[in-house]
Coordinates of C-alpha atoms in Angstrom, one line a residue:
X270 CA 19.6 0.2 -5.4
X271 CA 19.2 0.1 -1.6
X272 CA 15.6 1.2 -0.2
X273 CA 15.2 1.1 3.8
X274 CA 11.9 1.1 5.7
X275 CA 11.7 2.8 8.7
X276 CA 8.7 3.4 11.0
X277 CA 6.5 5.9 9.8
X278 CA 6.5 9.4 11.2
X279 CA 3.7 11.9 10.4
X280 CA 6.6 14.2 9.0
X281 CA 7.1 11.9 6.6
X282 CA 4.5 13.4 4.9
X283 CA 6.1 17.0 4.0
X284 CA 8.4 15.0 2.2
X285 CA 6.3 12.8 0.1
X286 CA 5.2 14.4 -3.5
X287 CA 2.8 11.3 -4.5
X288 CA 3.0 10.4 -8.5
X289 CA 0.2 12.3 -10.2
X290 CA -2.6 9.5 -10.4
X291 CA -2.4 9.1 -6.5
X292 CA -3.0 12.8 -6.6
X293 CA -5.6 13.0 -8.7
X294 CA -7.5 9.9 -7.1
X295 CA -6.8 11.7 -3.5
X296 CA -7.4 15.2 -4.6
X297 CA -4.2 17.5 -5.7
X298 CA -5.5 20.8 -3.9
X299 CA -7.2 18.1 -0.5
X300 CA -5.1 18.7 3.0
X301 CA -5.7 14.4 3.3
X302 CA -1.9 14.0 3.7
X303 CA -1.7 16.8 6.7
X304 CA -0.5 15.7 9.8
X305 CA -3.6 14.5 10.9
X306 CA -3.8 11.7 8.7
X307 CA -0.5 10.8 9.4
X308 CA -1.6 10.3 12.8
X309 CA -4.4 8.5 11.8
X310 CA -2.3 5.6 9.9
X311 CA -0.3 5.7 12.7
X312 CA -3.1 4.5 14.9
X313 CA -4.9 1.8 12.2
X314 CA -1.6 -0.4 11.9
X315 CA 2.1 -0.6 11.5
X316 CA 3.1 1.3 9.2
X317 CA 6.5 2.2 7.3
X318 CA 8.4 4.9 5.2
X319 CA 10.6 3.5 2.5
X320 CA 13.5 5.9 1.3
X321 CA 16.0 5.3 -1.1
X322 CA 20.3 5.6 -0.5
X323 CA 20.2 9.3 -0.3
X324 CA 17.5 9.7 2.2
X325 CA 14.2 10.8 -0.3
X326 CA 11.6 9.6 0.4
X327 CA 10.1 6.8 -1.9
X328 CA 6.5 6.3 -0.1
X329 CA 4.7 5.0 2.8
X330 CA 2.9 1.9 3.3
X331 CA 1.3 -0.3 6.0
X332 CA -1.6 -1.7 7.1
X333 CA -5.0 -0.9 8.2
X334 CA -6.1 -3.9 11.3
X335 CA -9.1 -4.6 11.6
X336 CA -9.7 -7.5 14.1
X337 CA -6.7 -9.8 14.7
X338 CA -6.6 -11.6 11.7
X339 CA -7.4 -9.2 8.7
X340 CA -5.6 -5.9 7.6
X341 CA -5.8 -4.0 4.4
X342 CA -2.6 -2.7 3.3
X343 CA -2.1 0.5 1.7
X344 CA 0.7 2.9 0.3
X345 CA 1.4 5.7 -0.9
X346 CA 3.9 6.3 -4.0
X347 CA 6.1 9.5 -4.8
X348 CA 7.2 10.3 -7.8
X349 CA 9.9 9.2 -9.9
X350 CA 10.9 6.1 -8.4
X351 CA 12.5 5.1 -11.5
X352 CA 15.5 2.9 -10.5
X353 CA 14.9 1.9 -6.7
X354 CA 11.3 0.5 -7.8
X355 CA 12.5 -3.2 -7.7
X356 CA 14.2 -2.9 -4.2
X357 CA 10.8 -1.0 -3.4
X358 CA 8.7 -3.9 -4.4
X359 CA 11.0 -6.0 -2.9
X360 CA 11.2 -4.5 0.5
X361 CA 7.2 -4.1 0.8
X362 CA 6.6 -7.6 -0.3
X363 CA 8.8 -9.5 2.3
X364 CA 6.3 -6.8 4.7
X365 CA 3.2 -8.7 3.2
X366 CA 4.8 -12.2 3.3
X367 CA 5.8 -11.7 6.7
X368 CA 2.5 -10.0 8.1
X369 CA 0.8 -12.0 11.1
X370 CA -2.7 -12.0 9.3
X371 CA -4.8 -14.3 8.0
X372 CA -6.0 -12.2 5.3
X373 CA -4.2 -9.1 4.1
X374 CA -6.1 -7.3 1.1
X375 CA -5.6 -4.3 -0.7
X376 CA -7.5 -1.9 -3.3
X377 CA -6.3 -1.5 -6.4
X378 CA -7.5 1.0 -9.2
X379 CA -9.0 -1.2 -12.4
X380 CA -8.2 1.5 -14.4
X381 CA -4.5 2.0 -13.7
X382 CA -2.3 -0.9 -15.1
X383 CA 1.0 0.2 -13.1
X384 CA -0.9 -0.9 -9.8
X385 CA -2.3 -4.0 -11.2
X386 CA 1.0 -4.6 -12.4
X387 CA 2.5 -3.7 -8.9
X388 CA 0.1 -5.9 -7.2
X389 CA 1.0 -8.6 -8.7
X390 CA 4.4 -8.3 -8.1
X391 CA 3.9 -8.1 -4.6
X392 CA 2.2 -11.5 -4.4
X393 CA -1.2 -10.5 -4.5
X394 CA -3.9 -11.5 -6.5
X395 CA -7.5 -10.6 -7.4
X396 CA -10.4 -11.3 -5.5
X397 CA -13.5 -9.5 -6.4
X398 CA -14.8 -6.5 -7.9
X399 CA -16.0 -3.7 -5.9
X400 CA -19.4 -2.9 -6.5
X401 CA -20.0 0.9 -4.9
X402 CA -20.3 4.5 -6.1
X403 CA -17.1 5.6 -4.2
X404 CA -15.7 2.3 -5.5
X405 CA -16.5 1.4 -8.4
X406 CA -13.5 1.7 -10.3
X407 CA -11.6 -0.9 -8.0
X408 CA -10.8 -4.9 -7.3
X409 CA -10.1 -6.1 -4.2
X410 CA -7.0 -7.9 -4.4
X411 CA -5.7 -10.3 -1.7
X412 CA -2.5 -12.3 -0.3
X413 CA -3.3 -16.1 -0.7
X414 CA -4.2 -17.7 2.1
X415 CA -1.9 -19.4 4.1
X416 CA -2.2 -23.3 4.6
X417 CA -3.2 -24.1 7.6
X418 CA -1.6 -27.3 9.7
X419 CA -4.4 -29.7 10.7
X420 CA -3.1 -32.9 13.1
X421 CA -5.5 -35.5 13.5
X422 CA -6.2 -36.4 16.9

Protein backbone atom coordinates (compact mmCIF):
# COMPACT_ATOMS: atom_id res chain seq x y z
CA UNK A 1 0.00 0.00 0.00
CA UNK A 2 1.34 3.58 -0.66
CA UNK A 3 0.95 6.20 2.32
CA UNK A 4 2.36 9.90 1.55
CA UNK A 5 3.14 12.51 4.19
CA UNK A 6 2.48 15.88 3.48
CA UNK A 7 2.82 18.96 5.66
CA UNK A 8 0.18 19.31 8.00
CA UNK A 9 -2.61 21.67 7.53
CA UNK A 10 -5.08 22.52 10.36
CA UNK A 11 -7.86 21.25 7.89
CA UNK A 12 -6.50 18.15 8.19
CA UNK A 13 -8.37 17.80 11.05
CA UNK A 14 -12.16 17.70 9.65
CA UNK A 15 -10.98 14.83 8.08
CA UNK A 16 -9.40 12.85 10.74
CA UNK A 17 -12.01 10.40 12.71
CA UNK A 18 -9.28 9.12 15.43
CA UNK A 19 -9.63 5.19 16.37
CA UNK A 20 -11.88 5.01 19.52
CA UNK A 21 -9.14 4.70 22.36
CA UNK A 22 -7.45 8.07 21.10
CA UNK A 23 -11.05 9.31 21.51
CA UNK A 24 -11.73 8.20 24.68
CA UNK A 25 -8.19 9.20 26.07
CA UNK A 26 -8.77 12.88 24.39
CA UNK A 27 -12.33 13.11 25.12
CA UNK A 28 -15.06 12.05 22.28
CA UNK A 29 -17.55 15.03 22.85
CA UNK A 30 -13.85 17.77 23.67
CA UNK A 31 -13.38 20.52 20.60
CA UNK A 32 -9.21 19.54 21.32
CA UNK A 33 -8.91 18.75 17.55
CA UNK A 34 -10.62 22.34 16.37
CA UNK A 35 -8.67 24.42 14.38
CA UNK A 36 -6.97 25.87 17.12
CA UNK A 37 -5.03 23.05 18.04
CA UNK A 38 -4.14 22.43 14.65
CA UNK A 39 -2.56 25.70 14.79
CA UNK A 40 -0.94 25.00 17.85
CA UNK A 41 1.02 21.77 16.48
CA UNK A 42 1.74 23.72 13.74
CA UNK A 43 3.74 26.11 15.91
CA UNK A 44 5.52 23.35 18.43
CA UNK A 45 7.29 21.46 15.46
CA UNK A 46 7.15 19.95 12.02
CA UNK A 47 4.56 18.25 11.64
CA UNK A 48 2.87 15.85 8.94
CA UNK A 49 -0.43 14.26 7.55
CA UNK A 50 -0.08 10.79 6.23
CA UNK A 51 -2.87 9.61 3.72
CA UNK A 52 -3.27 6.66 2.06
CA UNK A 53 -3.56 6.02 -2.24
CA UNK A 54 -6.98 7.42 -2.38
CA UNK A 55 -6.48 10.56 -0.48
CA UNK A 56 -8.07 9.57 3.34
CA UNK A 57 -6.57 10.59 5.67
CA UNK A 58 -4.58 8.01 7.87
CA UNK A 59 -3.33 10.44 10.83
CA UNK A 60 -1.07 13.14 11.76
CA UNK A 61 2.13 13.12 13.49
CA UNK A 62 5.18 15.30 14.37
CA UNK A 63 7.02 16.63 16.85
CA UNK A 64 6.76 18.84 19.76
CA UNK A 65 10.68 21.01 20.06
CA UNK A 66 11.64 21.93 22.87
CA UNK A 67 15.23 23.36 22.90
CA UNK A 68 17.35 22.34 19.88
CA UNK A 69 18.14 19.09 20.73
CA UNK A 70 14.99 17.34 22.18
CA UNK A 71 11.34 16.93 20.70
CA UNK A 72 8.56 14.72 21.75
CA UNK A 73 6.81 13.14 18.89
CA UNK A 74 3.29 12.63 18.74
CA UNK A 75 0.36 11.38 16.35
CA UNK A 76 -2.65 11.02 15.98
CA UNK A 77 -4.41 7.62 14.42
CA UNK A 78 -7.79 7.36 12.42
CA UNK A 79 -9.66 4.57 12.17
CA UNK A 80 -9.40 1.59 10.23
CA UNK A 81 -6.00 1.65 8.94
CA UNK A 82 -6.14 -1.93 8.36
CA UNK A 83 -3.91 -2.52 5.24
CA UNK A 84 -1.73 0.75 4.80
CA UNK A 85 -0.57 0.33 8.65
CA UNK A 86 2.88 -1.18 7.58
CA UNK A 87 3.64 1.63 4.92
CA UNK A 88 2.31 3.90 7.92
CA UNK A 89 4.78 2.67 10.29
CA UNK A 90 7.17 2.77 7.77
CA UNK A 91 6.79 6.24 6.53
CA UNK A 92 6.75 7.77 10.33
CA UNK A 93 9.80 5.78 11.30
CA UNK A 94 12.23 6.93 8.51
CA UNK A 95 10.61 10.67 10.13
CA UNK A 96 12.08 9.50 13.59
CA UNK A 97 15.31 8.04 12.20
CA UNK A 98 15.90 11.00 10.20
CA UNK A 99 14.93 13.78 12.92
CA UNK A 100 17.87 16.36 13.81
CA UNK A 101 17.51 15.62 17.65
CA UNK A 102 19.45 14.32 20.08
CA UNK A 103 16.61 12.91 21.98
CA UNK A 104 13.24 12.34 20.46
CA UNK A 105 10.66 10.68 23.03
CA UNK A 106 7.22 9.87 23.05
CA UNK A 107 4.24 8.80 25.42
CA UNK A 108 2.82 5.83 25.20
CA UNK A 109 -0.34 4.46 26.97
CA UNK A 110 0.77 1.30 29.43
CA UNK A 111 -2.43 0.12 29.12
CA UNK A 112 -2.94 -0.18 25.43
CA UNK A 113 -0.79 -2.91 23.75
CA UNK A 114 -1.33 -1.71 19.96
CA UNK A 115 0.87 1.45 20.89
CA UNK A 116 3.45 -0.42 22.76
CA UNK A 117 3.42 -2.64 20.02
CA UNK A 118 3.58 0.41 17.49
CA UNK A 119 6.34 1.93 19.37
CA UNK A 120 8.40 -0.52 19.10
CA UNK A 121 8.01 -0.89 15.69
CA UNK A 122 8.99 2.55 15.13
CA UNK A 123 12.44 2.03 16.79
CA UNK A 124 11.64 3.27 20.10
CA UNK A 125 12.06 1.83 23.26
CA UNK A 126 11.13 2.34 26.95
CA UNK A 127 12.56 4.68 29.17
CA UNK A 128 10.83 5.27 32.35
CA UNK A 129 7.53 5.23 33.88
CA UNK A 130 5.62 8.26 34.42
CA UNK A 131 4.82 9.00 37.84
CA UNK A 132 1.86 11.81 37.73
CA UNK A 133 -1.96 11.98 38.24
CA UNK A 134 -2.56 13.12 34.62
CA UNK A 135 -0.01 10.49 33.84
CA UNK A 136 0.01 7.84 35.43
CA UNK A 137 -1.02 5.34 33.05
CA UNK A 138 2.02 6.11 30.65
CA UNK A 139 5.98 5.24 29.87
CA UNK A 140 8.04 7.39 28.40
CA UNK A 141 9.51 5.78 25.50
CA UNK A 142 12.61 7.09 23.54
CA UNK A 143 14.75 6.82 20.16
CA UNK A 144 18.21 5.46 21.20
CA UNK A 145 20.72 7.76 21.30
CA UNK A 146 22.80 8.38 18.61
CA UNK A 147 26.67 7.61 18.96
CA UNK A 148 28.48 10.35 19.09
CA UNK A 149 32.08 10.79 17.09
CA UNK A 150 34.84 11.65 19.52
CA UNK A 151 38.47 12.45 17.73
CA UNK A 152 41.27 12.66 20.01
CA UNK A 153 43.26 15.60 19.75
Amino acid sequence: MTVTLSPFVTADLDWLFLEPVQQEWLGATSPILDHDYGRAVLESGPCWTARDAAGWVLGAGGFQEFGSGYAIAWALMAQGIGRDHMALTRAVRAKIAEAPYSRVEALIRDDWPPARRWAQLLGLRPVFRQHSAELDRFWVWARPQRPTLRIAA
